[in-house]
Each structure stands twice: as structure tokens, then as C-alpha cells.
Short mmCIF file of C-alpha atoms in Angstrom, two decimals:
data_model
loop_
_atom_site.label_atom_id
_atom_site.label_comp_id
_atom_site.label_asym_id
_atom_site.label_seq_id
_atom_site.Cartn_x
_atom_site.Cartn_y
_atom_site.Cartn_z
CA MET A 23 -2.60 13.59 -12.48
CA SER A 24 -4.37 10.80 -14.34
CA HIS A 25 -3.15 7.27 -14.95
CA GLU A 26 -2.57 8.26 -18.56
CA ALA A 27 -0.42 11.26 -17.61
CA TYR A 28 1.79 9.15 -15.36
CA MET A 29 2.03 6.45 -18.01
CA GLN A 30 3.22 9.06 -20.52
CA GLN A 31 6.18 9.67 -18.22
CA ALA A 32 6.88 5.94 -18.08
CA ILE A 33 6.67 5.88 -21.89
CA ALA A 34 9.27 8.66 -22.04
CA GLU A 35 11.55 6.42 -19.95
CA ALA A 36 10.86 3.49 -22.31
CA ARG A 37 11.89 5.65 -25.26
CA LYS A 38 15.23 6.30 -23.53
CA ALA A 39 15.74 2.54 -23.35
CA PHE A 40 14.87 2.22 -27.06
CA GLU A 41 17.46 4.88 -27.92
CA GLU A 42 20.04 2.97 -25.88
CA ASP A 43 19.20 -0.27 -27.75
CA GLU A 44 17.66 -1.77 -24.62
CA VAL A 45 14.24 -3.42 -24.56
CA PRO A 46 11.95 -0.37 -24.28
CA VAL A 47 10.41 -0.65 -20.83
CA GLY A 48 10.04 2.40 -18.64
CA ALA A 49 8.77 2.83 -15.10
CA ILE A 50 8.02 5.57 -12.62
CA LEU A 51 7.16 5.22 -8.95
CA ILE A 52 4.92 7.82 -7.35
CA ASP A 53 4.17 8.50 -3.70
CA ALA A 54 0.77 8.90 -2.05
CA ASP A 55 0.74 12.62 -2.92
CA GLY A 56 1.37 11.93 -6.62
CA GLY A 57 5.00 13.04 -6.60
CA ILE A 58 7.50 11.08 -8.64
CA VAL A 59 9.91 9.31 -6.30
CA ALA A 60 11.88 7.49 -9.02
CA ALA A 61 12.01 7.00 -12.78
CA ALA A 62 13.95 4.33 -14.65
CA HIS A 63 14.21 2.35 -17.86
CA ASN A 64 15.69 -1.02 -18.76
CA GLN A 65 19.49 -1.09 -18.59
CA VAL A 66 20.20 -4.82 -18.62
CA ILE A 67 22.74 -4.62 -21.44
CA ARG A 68 24.47 -1.40 -20.38
CA LEU A 69 24.86 -2.52 -16.78
CA CYS A 70 25.52 -6.21 -17.64
CA ASP A 71 22.91 -7.00 -15.00
CA ILE A 72 19.98 -9.30 -15.67
CA SER A 73 18.08 -7.67 -12.80
CA ALA A 74 18.38 -4.14 -14.26
CA HIS A 75 14.74 -4.07 -15.38
CA ALA A 76 12.99 -0.71 -15.23
CA GLU A 77 10.86 -1.78 -12.26
CA VAL A 78 13.80 -3.00 -10.17
CA LEU A 79 15.86 0.09 -10.95
CA ALA A 80 12.94 2.32 -9.97
CA LEU A 81 12.56 0.40 -6.68
CA ARG A 82 16.29 0.77 -5.97
CA LYS A 83 16.22 4.51 -6.63
CA ALA A 84 13.07 4.97 -4.56
CA GLY A 85 14.48 2.99 -1.65
CA GLN A 86 17.54 5.21 -1.61
CA ALA A 87 15.42 8.35 -1.89
CA VAL A 88 13.15 7.49 1.04
CA LYS A 89 15.79 5.54 2.99
CA ASN A 90 13.60 2.46 3.26
CA TYR A 91 13.27 -0.82 1.40
CA ARG A 92 9.53 -0.83 2.01
CA LEU A 93 7.54 1.43 -0.27
CA PRO A 94 3.93 1.33 0.97
CA HIS A 95 1.47 3.91 -0.34
CA THR A 96 3.30 4.06 -3.68
CA SER A 97 2.19 3.27 -7.22
CA LEU A 98 4.38 1.93 -10.00
CA TYR A 99 3.58 2.83 -13.60
CA VAL A 100 5.31 0.57 -16.09
CA THR A 101 4.89 0.29 -19.85
CA ILE A 102 4.89 -3.52 -20.01
CA GLU A 103 3.42 -6.04 -17.59
CA PRO A 104 6.05 -6.97 -14.98
CA CYS A 105 7.82 -10.32 -15.13
CA VAL A 106 8.07 -12.83 -12.26
CA MET A 107 11.27 -11.23 -10.91
CA CYS A 108 9.81 -7.73 -10.95
CA MET A 109 6.47 -8.79 -9.46
CA GLY A 110 8.34 -10.53 -6.66
CA ALA A 111 10.32 -7.36 -5.94
CA LEU A 112 7.16 -5.22 -6.06
CA VAL A 113 5.38 -7.51 -3.60
CA HIS A 114 8.40 -7.53 -1.27
CA ALA A 115 8.57 -3.71 -1.42
CA ARG A 116 4.85 -3.52 -0.57
CA VAL A 117 4.04 -1.29 -3.54
CA GLN A 118 0.34 -0.52 -3.21
CA ARG A 119 -0.62 -0.27 -6.88
CA ILE A 120 0.87 -1.48 -10.16
CA VAL A 121 -0.38 0.15 -13.34
CA TYR A 122 0.90 -1.24 -16.62
CA GLY A 123 0.39 -0.53 -20.28
CA ALA A 124 0.67 -3.62 -22.47
CA SER A 125 0.32 -7.22 -21.38
CA ASP A 126 3.20 -9.61 -21.91
CA PRO A 127 1.88 -13.07 -22.84
CA LYS A 128 5.38 -14.61 -22.72
CA TRP A 129 6.68 -13.24 -19.41
CA GLY A 130 3.82 -11.41 -17.68
CA ALA A 131 3.31 -12.12 -14.00
CA ALA A 132 0.54 -9.61 -13.23
CA GLY A 133 -2.24 -11.44 -15.06
CA SER A 134 -1.15 -12.76 -18.46
CA LEU A 135 0.95 -15.80 -17.63
CA TYR A 136 1.04 -15.69 -13.83
CA ARG A 137 -1.02 -13.81 -11.23
CA ILE A 138 1.55 -13.26 -8.50
CA GLY A 139 -0.12 -10.10 -7.23
CA GLU A 140 -3.38 -11.97 -6.63
CA ASP A 141 -1.87 -14.88 -4.72
CA ASN A 142 -3.35 -14.70 -1.23
CA ARG A 143 -0.56 -16.93 0.08
CA MET A 144 1.69 -13.86 -0.19
CA ASN A 145 1.68 -11.33 2.61
CA HIS A 146 0.86 -8.47 0.22
CA GLN A 147 -1.46 -8.19 -2.78
CA PRO A 148 -1.05 -4.96 -4.75
CA GLU A 149 -3.88 -3.46 -6.74
CA ILE A 150 -3.24 -4.09 -10.42
CA ILE A 151 -4.54 -1.92 -13.23
CA ALA A 152 -3.84 -3.08 -16.79
CA GLY A 153 -4.15 -1.51 -20.22
CA VAL A 154 -3.31 2.15 -19.56
CA CYS A 155 -2.02 3.63 -22.84
CA GLU A 156 -1.85 0.02 -24.02
CA GLU A 157 -1.56 0.66 -27.77
CA THR A 158 1.31 3.14 -27.41
CA CYS A 159 3.20 0.81 -25.06
CA LYS A 160 2.64 -2.20 -27.27
CA GLN A 161 3.61 -0.35 -30.44
CA LEU A 162 6.88 0.85 -28.92
CA MET A 163 7.80 -2.73 -28.10
CA LEU A 164 6.76 -4.03 -31.53
CA ASP A 165 8.75 -1.29 -33.27
CA PHE A 166 11.83 -2.12 -31.22
CA PHE A 167 11.74 -5.81 -32.10
CA ARG A 168 10.93 -5.15 -35.76
CA VAL A 169 14.04 -2.96 -35.99
CA ARG A 170 16.09 -5.46 -34.01
CA ARG A 171 15.01 -8.38 -36.18
CA ASN A 172 15.07 -6.33 -39.41
CA MET A 173 11.42 -7.12 -39.98
CA PRO A 174 9.16 -4.99 -42.14
CA SER A 175 6.16 -3.36 -40.55
CA SER A 176 3.35 -5.15 -42.33
CA PRO A 177 0.09 -6.97 -41.70
CA GLY A 178 1.99 -10.28 -41.94
CA VAL A 179 4.14 -9.54 -38.90
CA PRO A 180 2.73 -11.03 -35.68
CA ASP A 181 1.52 -8.58 -33.04
CA GLU A 182 3.54 -9.93 -30.15
CA PHE A 183 7.02 -9.25 -28.93
#
């Protein structure tokens, strides 16, 4: 499958979060053979858990599925650039590749605000691929916050979350 096909599955997870009134971030983790090991979406509010980001939940599910906290030879597809917490977890888990849709200039730790994955002081540097299905991922986030803030969709509304 292509990066775009996997990202579409992450987008489907993000839409579940949107429907649950959670920030619409979705993630899937695939193994070296391209099989989906775990899929998750943000559940911070529902679980009353600040760490219940899509990426962390996918890592937890995958760890249970493979009976290991290390997840080498895996790729994470996530709709929005991971934050510092999620990038730290991904580095610790030894995820080989992180593919994300839209950048997050306020919280992004995979290139926008911080570059945790590129820090050679860490014992693992995942490959990072940005911008896959970027417009769809970005639009989902913008739509969510427009609804949440009761803002009209218009040219005057800033294009950031």
C-alpha cells in the first residue's frame, strides 16, 4: 500500500475522534510487512487522560499485540505532526518511520517547532516523512476548531488550529 492509502486509514481514525468531540487526530501503526498492528484516535477527554493521544494509544495497543515495548521495523501514520510527548514515546519505542499529514506550528516536534527525531544525542532517529494527505488532514482539524469555536468558514478565518 502507498503512504496515501495508509494515511486514509489514519484519517478514518481522526474522523472517529471528531465524532466523539475529541481533537481529530488519528494514527495507525504498521509492521514491516505492511500489516496494521494498531489503530487509534485521540481520547483525551473520554479517558480523562492527557496522554491519550492517538500516537500513544496506538503504541500501547501495538505493544500489547506484539508483547514488546520496542516496536522496531514499524511505521506510524498520523494525521497531525506529533507533539513532544508523542515524539518521545515514538523514539523510546524505536519506531522506524513516522509519516504525518499536516504540520503543527504550535506543538509539532517532528520538524515544525522541535526536531526531536533528528537529535543525534538520542539513541534512535526515526525517518520522518511530512505532508502526506496534508490538505485533508489540515482541513479536518480546521473544521473541528471552527465548529468548536462557532466560527464561520470564511477567508477571514486564520488557517491554523
